[in-house]
mmCIF file of C-alpha atoms and ligand atoms in Angstrom:
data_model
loop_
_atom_site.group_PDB
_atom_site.id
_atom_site.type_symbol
_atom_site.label_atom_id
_atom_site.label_comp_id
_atom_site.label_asym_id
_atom_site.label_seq_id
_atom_site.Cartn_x
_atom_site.Cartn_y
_atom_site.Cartn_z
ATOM 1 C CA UNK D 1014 155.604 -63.116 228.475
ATOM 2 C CA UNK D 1015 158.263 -62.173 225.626
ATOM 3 C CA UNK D 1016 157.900 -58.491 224.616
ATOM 4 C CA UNK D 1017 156.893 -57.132 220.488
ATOM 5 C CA UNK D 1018 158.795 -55.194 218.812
ATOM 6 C CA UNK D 1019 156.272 -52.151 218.175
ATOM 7 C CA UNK D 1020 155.546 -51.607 214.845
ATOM 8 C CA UNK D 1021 156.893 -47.607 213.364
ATOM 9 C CA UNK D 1022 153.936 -45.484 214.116
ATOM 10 C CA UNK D 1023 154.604 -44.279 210.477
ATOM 11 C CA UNK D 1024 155.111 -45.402 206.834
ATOM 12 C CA UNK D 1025 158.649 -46.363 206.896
ATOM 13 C CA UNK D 1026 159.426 -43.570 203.887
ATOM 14 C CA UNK D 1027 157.355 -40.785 205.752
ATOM 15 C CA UNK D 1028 160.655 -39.179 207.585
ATOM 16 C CA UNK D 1029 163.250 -38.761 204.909
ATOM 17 C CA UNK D 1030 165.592 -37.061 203.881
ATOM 18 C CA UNK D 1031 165.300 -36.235 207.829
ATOM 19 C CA UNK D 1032 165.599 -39.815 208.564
ATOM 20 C CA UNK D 1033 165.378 -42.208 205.392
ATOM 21 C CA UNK D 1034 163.650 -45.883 205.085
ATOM 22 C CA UNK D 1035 167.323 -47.388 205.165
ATOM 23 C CA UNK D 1036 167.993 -46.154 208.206
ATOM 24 C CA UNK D 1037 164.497 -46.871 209.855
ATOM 25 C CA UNK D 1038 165.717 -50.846 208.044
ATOM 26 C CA UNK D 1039 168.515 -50.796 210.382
ATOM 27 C CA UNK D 1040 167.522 -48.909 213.020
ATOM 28 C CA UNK D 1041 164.015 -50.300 213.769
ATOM 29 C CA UNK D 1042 164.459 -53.995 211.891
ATOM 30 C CA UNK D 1043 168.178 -54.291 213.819
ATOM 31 C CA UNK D 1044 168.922 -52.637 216.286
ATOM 32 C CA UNK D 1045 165.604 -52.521 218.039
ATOM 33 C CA UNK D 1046 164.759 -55.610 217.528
ATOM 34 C CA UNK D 1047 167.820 -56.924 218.876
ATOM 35 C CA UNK D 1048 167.696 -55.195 221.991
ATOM 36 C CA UNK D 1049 164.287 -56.493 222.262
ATOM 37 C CA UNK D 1050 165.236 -60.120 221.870
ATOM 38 C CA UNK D 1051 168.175 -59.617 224.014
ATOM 39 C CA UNK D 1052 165.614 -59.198 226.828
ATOM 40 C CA UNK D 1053 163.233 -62.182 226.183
ATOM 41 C CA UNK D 1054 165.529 -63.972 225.927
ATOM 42 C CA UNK D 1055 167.132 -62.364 229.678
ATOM 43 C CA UNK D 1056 163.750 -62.950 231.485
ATOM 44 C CA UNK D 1057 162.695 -66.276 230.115
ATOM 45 C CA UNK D 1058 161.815 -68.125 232.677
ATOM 46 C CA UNK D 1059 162.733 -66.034 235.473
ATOM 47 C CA UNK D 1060 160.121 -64.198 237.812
ATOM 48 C CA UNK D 1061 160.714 -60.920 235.254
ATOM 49 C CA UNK D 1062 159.065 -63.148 233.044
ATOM 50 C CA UNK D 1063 155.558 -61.755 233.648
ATOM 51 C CA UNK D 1064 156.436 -58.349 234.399
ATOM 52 C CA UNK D 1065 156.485 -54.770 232.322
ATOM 53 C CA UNK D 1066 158.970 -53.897 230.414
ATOM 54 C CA UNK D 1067 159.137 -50.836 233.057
ATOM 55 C CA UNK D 1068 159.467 -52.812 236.142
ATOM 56 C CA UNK D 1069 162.094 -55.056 234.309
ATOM 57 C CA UNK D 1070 163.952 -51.541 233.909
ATOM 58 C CA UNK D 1071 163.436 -50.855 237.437
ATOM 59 C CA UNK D 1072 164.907 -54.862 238.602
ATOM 60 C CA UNK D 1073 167.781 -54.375 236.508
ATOM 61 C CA UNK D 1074 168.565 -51.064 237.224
ATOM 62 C CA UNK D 1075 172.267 -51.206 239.562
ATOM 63 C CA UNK D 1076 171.963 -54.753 239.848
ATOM 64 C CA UNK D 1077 172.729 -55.799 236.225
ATOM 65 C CA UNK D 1078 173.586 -53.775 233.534
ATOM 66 C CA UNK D 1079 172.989 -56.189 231.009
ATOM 67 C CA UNK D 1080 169.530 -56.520 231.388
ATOM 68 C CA UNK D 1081 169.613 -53.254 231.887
ATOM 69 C CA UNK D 1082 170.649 -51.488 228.540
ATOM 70 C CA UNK D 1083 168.884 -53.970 226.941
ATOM 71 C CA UNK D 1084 165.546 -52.966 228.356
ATOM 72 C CA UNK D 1085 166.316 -49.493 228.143
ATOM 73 C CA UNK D 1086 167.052 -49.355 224.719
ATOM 74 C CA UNK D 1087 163.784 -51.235 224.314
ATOM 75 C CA UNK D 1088 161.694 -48.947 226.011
ATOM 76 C CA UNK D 1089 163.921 -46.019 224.612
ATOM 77 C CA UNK D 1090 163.346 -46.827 221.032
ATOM 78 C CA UNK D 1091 159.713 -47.743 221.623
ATOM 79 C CA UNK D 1092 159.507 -43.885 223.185
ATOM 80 C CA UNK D 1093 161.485 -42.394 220.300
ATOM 81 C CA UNK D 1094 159.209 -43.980 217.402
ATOM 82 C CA UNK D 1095 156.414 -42.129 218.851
ATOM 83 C CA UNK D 1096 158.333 -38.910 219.522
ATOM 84 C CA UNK D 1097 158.775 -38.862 215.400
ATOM 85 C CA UNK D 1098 156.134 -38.189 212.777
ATOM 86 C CA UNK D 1099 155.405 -37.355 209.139
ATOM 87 C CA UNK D 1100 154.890 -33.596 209.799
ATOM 88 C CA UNK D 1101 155.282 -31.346 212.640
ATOM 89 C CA UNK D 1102 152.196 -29.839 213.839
ATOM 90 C CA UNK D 1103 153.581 -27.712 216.766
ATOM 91 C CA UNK D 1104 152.373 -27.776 220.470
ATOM 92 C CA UNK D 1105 149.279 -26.577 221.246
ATOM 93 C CA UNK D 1106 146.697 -25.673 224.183
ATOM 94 C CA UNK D 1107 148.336 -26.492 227.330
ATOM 95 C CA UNK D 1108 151.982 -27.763 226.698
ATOM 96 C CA UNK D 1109 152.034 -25.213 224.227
ATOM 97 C CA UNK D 1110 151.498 -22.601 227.757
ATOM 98 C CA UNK D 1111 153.589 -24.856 229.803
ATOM 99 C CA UNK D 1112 156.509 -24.802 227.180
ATOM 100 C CA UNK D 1113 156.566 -20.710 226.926
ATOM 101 C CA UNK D 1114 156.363 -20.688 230.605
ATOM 102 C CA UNK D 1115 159.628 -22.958 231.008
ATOM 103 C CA UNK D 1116 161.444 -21.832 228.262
ATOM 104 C CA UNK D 1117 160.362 -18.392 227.012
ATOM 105 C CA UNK D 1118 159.165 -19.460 223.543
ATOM 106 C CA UNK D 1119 159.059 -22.782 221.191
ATOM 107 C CA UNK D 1120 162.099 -21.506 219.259
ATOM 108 C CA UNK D 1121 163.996 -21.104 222.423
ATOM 109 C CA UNK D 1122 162.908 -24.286 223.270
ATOM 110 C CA UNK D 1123 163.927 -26.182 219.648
ATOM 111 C CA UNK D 1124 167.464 -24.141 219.967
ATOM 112 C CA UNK D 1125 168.163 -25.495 222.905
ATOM 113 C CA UNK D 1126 167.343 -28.704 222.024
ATOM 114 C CA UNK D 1127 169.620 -28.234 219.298
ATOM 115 C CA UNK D 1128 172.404 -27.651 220.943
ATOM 116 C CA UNK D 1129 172.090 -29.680 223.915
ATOM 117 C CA UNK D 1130 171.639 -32.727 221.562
ATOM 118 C CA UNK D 1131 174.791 -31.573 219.267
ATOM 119 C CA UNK D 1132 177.419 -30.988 222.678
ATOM 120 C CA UNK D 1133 176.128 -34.280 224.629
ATOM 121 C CA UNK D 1134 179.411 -36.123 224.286
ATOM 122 C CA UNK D 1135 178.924 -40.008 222.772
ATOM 123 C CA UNK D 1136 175.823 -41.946 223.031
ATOM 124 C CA UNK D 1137 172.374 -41.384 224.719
ATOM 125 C CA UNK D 1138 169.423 -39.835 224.245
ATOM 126 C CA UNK D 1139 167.977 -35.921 224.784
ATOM 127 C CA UNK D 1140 164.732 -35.507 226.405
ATOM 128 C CA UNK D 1141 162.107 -33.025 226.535
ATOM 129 C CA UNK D 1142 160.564 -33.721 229.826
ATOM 130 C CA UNK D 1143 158.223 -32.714 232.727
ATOM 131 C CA UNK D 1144 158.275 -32.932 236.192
ATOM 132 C CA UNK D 1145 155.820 -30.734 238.677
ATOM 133 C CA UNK D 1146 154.610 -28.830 235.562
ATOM 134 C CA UNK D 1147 158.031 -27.828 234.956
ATOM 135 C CA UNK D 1148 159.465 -28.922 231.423
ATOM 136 C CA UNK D 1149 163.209 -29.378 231.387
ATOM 137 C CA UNK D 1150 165.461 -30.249 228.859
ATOM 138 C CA UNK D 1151 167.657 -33.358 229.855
ATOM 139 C CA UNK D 1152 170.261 -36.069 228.967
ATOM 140 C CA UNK D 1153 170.481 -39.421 229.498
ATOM 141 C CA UNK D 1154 174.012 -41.107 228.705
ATOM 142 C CA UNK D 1155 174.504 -44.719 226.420
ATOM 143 C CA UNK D 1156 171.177 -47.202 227.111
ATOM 144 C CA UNK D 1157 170.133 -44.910 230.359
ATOM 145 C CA UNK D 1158 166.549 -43.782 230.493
ATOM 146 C CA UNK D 1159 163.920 -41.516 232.238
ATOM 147 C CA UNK D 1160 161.388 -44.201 232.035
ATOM 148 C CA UNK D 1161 162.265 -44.915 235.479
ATOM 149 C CA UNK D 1162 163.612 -41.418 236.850
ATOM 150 C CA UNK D 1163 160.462 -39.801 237.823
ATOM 151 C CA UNK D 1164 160.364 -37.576 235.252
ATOM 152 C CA UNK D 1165 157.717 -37.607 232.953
ATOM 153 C CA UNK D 1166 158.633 -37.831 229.207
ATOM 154 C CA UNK D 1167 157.465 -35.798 226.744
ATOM 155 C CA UNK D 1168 159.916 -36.489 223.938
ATOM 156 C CA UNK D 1169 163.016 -38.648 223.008
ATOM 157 C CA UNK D 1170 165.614 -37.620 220.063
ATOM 158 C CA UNK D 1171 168.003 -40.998 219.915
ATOM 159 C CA UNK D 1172 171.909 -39.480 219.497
ATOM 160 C CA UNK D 1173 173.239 -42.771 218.857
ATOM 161 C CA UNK D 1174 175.257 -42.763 215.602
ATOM 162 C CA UNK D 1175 173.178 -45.516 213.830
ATOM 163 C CA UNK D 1176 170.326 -42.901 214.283
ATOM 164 C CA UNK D 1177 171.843 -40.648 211.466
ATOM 165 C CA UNK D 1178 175.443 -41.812 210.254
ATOM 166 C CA UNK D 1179 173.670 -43.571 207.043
ATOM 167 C CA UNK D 1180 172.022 -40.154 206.218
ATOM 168 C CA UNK D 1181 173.303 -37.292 207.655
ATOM 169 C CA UNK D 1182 177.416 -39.459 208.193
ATOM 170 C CA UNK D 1183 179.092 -37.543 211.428
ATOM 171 C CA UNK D 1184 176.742 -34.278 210.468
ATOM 172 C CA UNK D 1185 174.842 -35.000 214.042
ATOM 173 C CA UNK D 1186 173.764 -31.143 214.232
ATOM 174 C CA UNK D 1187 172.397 -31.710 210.681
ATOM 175 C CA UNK D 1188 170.283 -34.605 212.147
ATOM 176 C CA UNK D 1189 169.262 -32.498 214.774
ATOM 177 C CA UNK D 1190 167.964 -29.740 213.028
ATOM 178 C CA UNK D 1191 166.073 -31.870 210.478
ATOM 179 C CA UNK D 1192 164.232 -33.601 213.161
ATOM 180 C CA UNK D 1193 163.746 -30.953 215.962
ATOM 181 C CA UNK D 1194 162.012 -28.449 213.024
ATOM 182 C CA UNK D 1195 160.055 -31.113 211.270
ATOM 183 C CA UNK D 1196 159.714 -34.240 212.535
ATOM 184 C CA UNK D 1197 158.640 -34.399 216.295
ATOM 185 C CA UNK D 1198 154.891 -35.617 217.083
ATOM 186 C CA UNK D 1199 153.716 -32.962 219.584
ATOM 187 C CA UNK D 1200 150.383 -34.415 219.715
ATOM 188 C CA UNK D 1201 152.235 -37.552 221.173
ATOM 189 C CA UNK D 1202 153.946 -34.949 223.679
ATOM 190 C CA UNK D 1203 150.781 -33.660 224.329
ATOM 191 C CA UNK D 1204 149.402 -36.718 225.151
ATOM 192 C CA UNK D 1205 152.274 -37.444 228.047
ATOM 193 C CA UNK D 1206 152.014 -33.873 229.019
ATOM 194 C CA UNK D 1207 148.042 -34.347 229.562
ATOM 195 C CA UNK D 1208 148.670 -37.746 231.253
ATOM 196 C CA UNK D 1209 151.323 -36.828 233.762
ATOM 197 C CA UNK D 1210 153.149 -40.105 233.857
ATOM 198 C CA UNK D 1211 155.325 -41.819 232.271
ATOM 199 C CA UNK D 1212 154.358 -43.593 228.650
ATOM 200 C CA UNK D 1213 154.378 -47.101 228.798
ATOM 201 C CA UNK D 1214 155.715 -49.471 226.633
ATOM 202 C CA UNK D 1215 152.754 -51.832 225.905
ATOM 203 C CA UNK D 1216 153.796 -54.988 223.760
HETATM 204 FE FE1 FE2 C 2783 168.915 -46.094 218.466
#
Protein backbone atom coordinates (compact mmCIF):
# COMPACT_ATOMS: atom_id res chain seq x y z
CA UNK A 1 0.00 0.00 0.00
CA UNK A 2 1.89 3.27 -1.34
CA UNK A 3 1.78 6.06 1.29
CA UNK A 4 -0.11 10.04 0.61
CA UNK A 5 1.51 12.78 0.88
CA UNK A 6 -0.65 14.57 3.73
CA UNK A 7 -2.17 17.50 2.71
CA UNK A 8 -0.74 21.11 4.92
CA UNK A 9 -3.06 21.20 7.82
CA UNK A 10 -3.24 24.95 6.83
CA UNK A 11 -3.90 27.42 3.95
CA UNK A 12 -0.65 27.39 2.26
CA UNK A 13 -0.34 31.51 2.86
CA UNK A 14 -1.42 31.18 6.63
CA UNK A 15 2.44 31.06 8.01
CA UNK A 16 4.24 33.89 6.34
CA UNK A 17 6.43 36.03 6.62
CA UNK A 18 7.34 33.19 9.35
CA UNK A 19 7.33 30.68 6.68
CA UNK A 20 5.93 31.94 3.18
CA UNK A 21 3.69 29.92 0.44
CA UNK A 22 7.00 29.60 -1.72
CA UNK A 23 8.64 27.87 0.64
CA UNK A 24 5.66 25.58 1.79
CA UNK A 25 5.78 25.09 -2.72
CA UNK A 26 9.09 23.63 -2.24
CA UNK A 27 9.12 22.33 0.89
CA UNK A 28 5.79 20.41 1.04
CA UNK A 29 5.19 20.01 -3.07
CA UNK A 30 9.22 18.84 -3.33
CA UNK A 31 10.82 17.83 -0.92
CA UNK A 32 8.15 15.93 0.92
CA UNK A 33 6.78 14.53 -1.67
CA UNK A 34 9.88 13.18 -2.88
CA UNK A 35 10.85 11.54 0.14
CA UNK A 36 7.50 10.08 0.09
CA UNK A 37 7.79 8.57 -3.35
CA UNK A 38 11.25 7.54 -2.63
CA UNK A 39 9.63 5.05 -0.21
CA UNK A 40 6.77 3.58 -2.37
CA UNK A 41 8.64 3.17 -4.58
CA UNK A 42 11.41 1.21 -1.80
CA UNK A 43 8.60 -1.12 -0.49
CA UNK A 44 6.76 -1.98 -3.65
CA UNK A 45 6.37 -5.23 -3.66
CA UNK A 46 8.29 -6.25 -0.78
CA UNK A 47 6.69 -7.57 2.59
CA UNK A 48 7.01 -3.58 3.86
CA UNK A 49 4.53 -3.24 1.35
CA UNK A 50 1.55 -3.52 3.72
CA UNK A 51 3.06 -2.14 6.68
CA UNK A 52 3.03 1.54 8.58
CA UNK A 53 5.00 3.97 7.70
CA UNK A 54 6.30 3.49 11.50
CA UNK A 55 7.18 -0.07 11.33
CA UNK A 56 8.88 0.62 7.87
CA UNK A 57 11.02 3.16 10.09
CA UNK A 58 11.58 0.55 12.55
CA UNK A 59 12.75 -2.37 9.44
CA UNK A 60 14.98 0.06 8.04
CA UNK A 61 16.38 1.41 10.93
CA UNK A 62 20.52 -0.02 11.01
CA UNK A 63 19.82 -2.24 8.30
CA UNK A 64 19.42 0.28 5.43
CA UNK A 65 19.79 3.74 5.53
CA UNK A 66 18.20 4.40 2.43
CA UNK A 67 14.96 3.37 3.26
CA UNK A 68 15.63 4.76 6.18
CA UNK A 69 15.95 8.64 5.70
CA UNK A 70 13.49 8.33 3.31
CA UNK A 71 10.84 7.19 5.72
CA UNK A 72 11.99 9.39 8.28
CA UNK A 73 11.78 12.39 6.49
CA UNK A 74 8.30 11.19 5.59
CA UNK A 75 7.09 10.72 8.88
CA UNK A 76 9.23 13.82 10.01
CA UNK A 77 7.60 16.23 7.71
CA UNK A 78 4.17 14.68 8.20
CA UNK A 79 4.93 15.48 12.22
CA UNK A 80 6.24 18.97 11.49
CA UNK A 81 3.07 20.13 9.33
CA UNK A 82 1.05 19.52 12.31
CA UNK A 83 3.51 21.03 14.80
CA UNK A 84 2.82 24.51 12.67
CA UNK A 85 -0.32 26.63 12.60
CA UNK A 86 -1.89 29.97 11.67
CA UNK A 87 -1.68 31.40 15.24
CA UNK A 88 -0.22 30.35 18.41
CA UNK A 89 -2.63 29.71 21.06
CA UNK A 90 -0.22 28.68 23.92
CA UNK A 91 -0.38 25.41 26.03
CA UNK A 92 -2.95 24.95 28.22
CA UNK A 93 -4.49 22.63 31.11
CA UNK A 94 -2.18 19.84 31.58
CA UNK A 95 0.94 20.23 29.26
CA UNK A 96 0.67 23.67 30.11
CA UNK A 97 1.48 22.11 34.17
CA UNK A 98 3.72 19.52 32.79
CA UNK A 99 5.79 22.16 30.76
CA UNK A 100 6.34 24.61 33.99
CA UNK A 101 7.15 21.57 35.90
CA UNK A 102 10.06 20.50 33.37
CA UNK A 103 11.20 23.66 32.46
CA UNK A 104 10.30 26.40 34.96
CA UNK A 105 8.07 28.48 32.65
CA UNK A 106 6.87 28.59 28.76
CA UNK A 107 9.42 31.35 28.06
CA UNK A 108 12.14 29.26 29.47
CA UNK A 109 10.90 26.65 27.55
CA UNK A 110 10.62 28.75 23.91
CA UNK A 111 14.36 30.16 24.83
CA UNK A 112 15.64 27.11 25.00
CA UNK A 113 14.18 25.95 22.12
CA UNK A 114 15.67 28.80 20.55
CA UNK A 115 18.85 28.20 21.13
CA UNK A 116 19.08 24.60 21.02
CA UNK A 117 17.59 24.80 17.44
CA UNK A 118 20.13 27.80 16.42
CA UNK A 119 23.64 25.73 17.92
CA UNK A 120 22.48 22.12 16.52
CA UNK A 121 25.26 21.90 13.96
CA UNK A 122 23.85 20.95 10.13
CA UNK A 123 20.70 19.20 9.47
CA UNK A 124 17.95 17.58 11.68
CA UNK A 125 15.22 18.36 13.49
CA UNK A 126 14.53 19.83 17.37
CA UNK A 127 11.94 18.22 19.38
CA UNK A 128 9.82 19.06 22.18
CA UNK A 129 9.14 15.73 23.65
CA UNK A 130 7.84 13.53 26.54
CA UNK A 131 8.80 10.57 28.08
CA UNK A 132 7.44 9.35 31.78
CA UNK A 133 5.70 12.77 32.11
CA UNK A 134 8.94 14.34 31.74
CA UNK A 135 9.19 16.87 28.70
CA UNK A 136 12.69 17.24 27.32
CA UNK A 137 14.02 19.19 24.75
CA UNK A 138 15.96 17.01 22.11
CA UNK A 139 17.82 16.66 18.74
CA UNK A 140 17.72 14.43 16.18
CA UNK A 141 20.63 14.70 13.47
CA UNK A 142 19.98 14.69 9.22
CA UNK A 143 16.66 12.24 8.38
CA UNK A 144 16.86 10.66 12.17
CA UNK A 145 13.64 10.61 14.11
CA UNK A 146 11.92 10.01 17.54
CA UNK A 147 9.08 8.31 15.88
CA UNK A 148 10.75 5.23 16.79
CA UNK A 149 12.89 6.22 20.01
CA UNK A 150 10.38 5.81 22.65
CA UNK A 151 9.89 9.13 23.23
CA UNK A 152 6.74 10.59 22.75
CA UNK A 153 6.57 13.70 20.45
CA UNK A 154 5.07 16.65 21.21
CA UNK A 155 6.55 18.96 18.59
CA UNK A 156 8.95 19.03 15.53
CA UNK A 157 10.77 22.42 14.23
CA UNK A 158 12.54 21.06 10.74
CA UNK A 159 16.35 22.84 10.76
CA UNK A 160 16.99 21.78 7.38
CA UNK A 161 18.03 24.77 5.23
CA UNK A 162 15.19 24.40 2.62
CA UNK A 163 12.96 25.02 5.75
CA UNK A 164 13.95 28.80 5.81
CA UNK A 165 16.89 29.72 3.30
CA UNK A 166 14.09 31.13 0.70
CA UNK A 167 12.76 33.42 3.55
CA UNK A 168 14.77 34.00 6.29
CA UNK A 169 18.53 33.01 3.69
CA UNK A 170 21.27 31.66 6.45
CA UNK A 171 19.22 33.87 9.29
CA UNK A 172 18.28 30.24 10.97
CA UNK A 173 17.84 32.02 14.53
CA UNK A 174 15.50 34.42 12.65
CA UNK A 175 13.48 31.30 11.54
CA UNK A 176 13.51 30.14 14.86
CA UNK A 177 12.18 32.88 16.61
CA UNK A 178 9.40 33.52 14.07
CA UNK A 179 8.13 30.08 14.46
CA UNK A 180 8.79 29.15 18.18
CA UNK A 181 6.69 32.67 19.23
CA UNK A 182 3.98 32.35 16.67
CA UNK A 183 3.57 29.54 14.81
CA UNK A 184 3.55 26.20 16.84
CA UNK A 185 0.02 24.30 17.20
CA UNK A 186 -0.05 23.51 20.95
CA UNK A 187 -3.39 22.09 20.69
CA UNK A 188 -1.67 19.46 18.35
CA UNK A 189 1.00 19.09 21.30
CA UNK A 190 -1.66 18.77 23.52
CA UNK A 191 -3.17 16.21 21.76
CA UNK A 192 0.25 13.87 21.86
CA UNK A 193 0.76 14.99 25.36
CA UNK A 194 -2.94 13.66 26.28
CA UNK A 195 -2.35 10.51 24.15
CA UNK A 196 0.98 9.36 25.47
CA UNK A 197 2.29 7.78 22.33
CA UNK A 198 3.70 8.48 19.56
CA UNK A 199 1.55 10.34 16.54
CA UNK A 200 1.13 8.30 13.71
CA UNK A 201 1.49 8.99 10.32
CA UNK A 202 -1.86 7.84 8.78
CA UNK A 203 -1.88 8.04 4.83
FE1 LIG B 1 12.31 19.61 5.57
Amino acid sequence: MAFALLPLPFDSEALAPAITAETLDFHHGRHHRSYIGKVNAAIAGTQLDSQSLEQVIAAARGSDPGLFNNAAQSWNHGFYWHSLAASSNGPSGDLAAAIDESFGSLGELLEQLKLRGAAHFGSGWVWLAEKHGKLSIEETHDADTLADSGFNPLLVIDLWEHAYYLDHQNARPAYLAAVIEDQLNWDFAADNFARGSAWTYSA
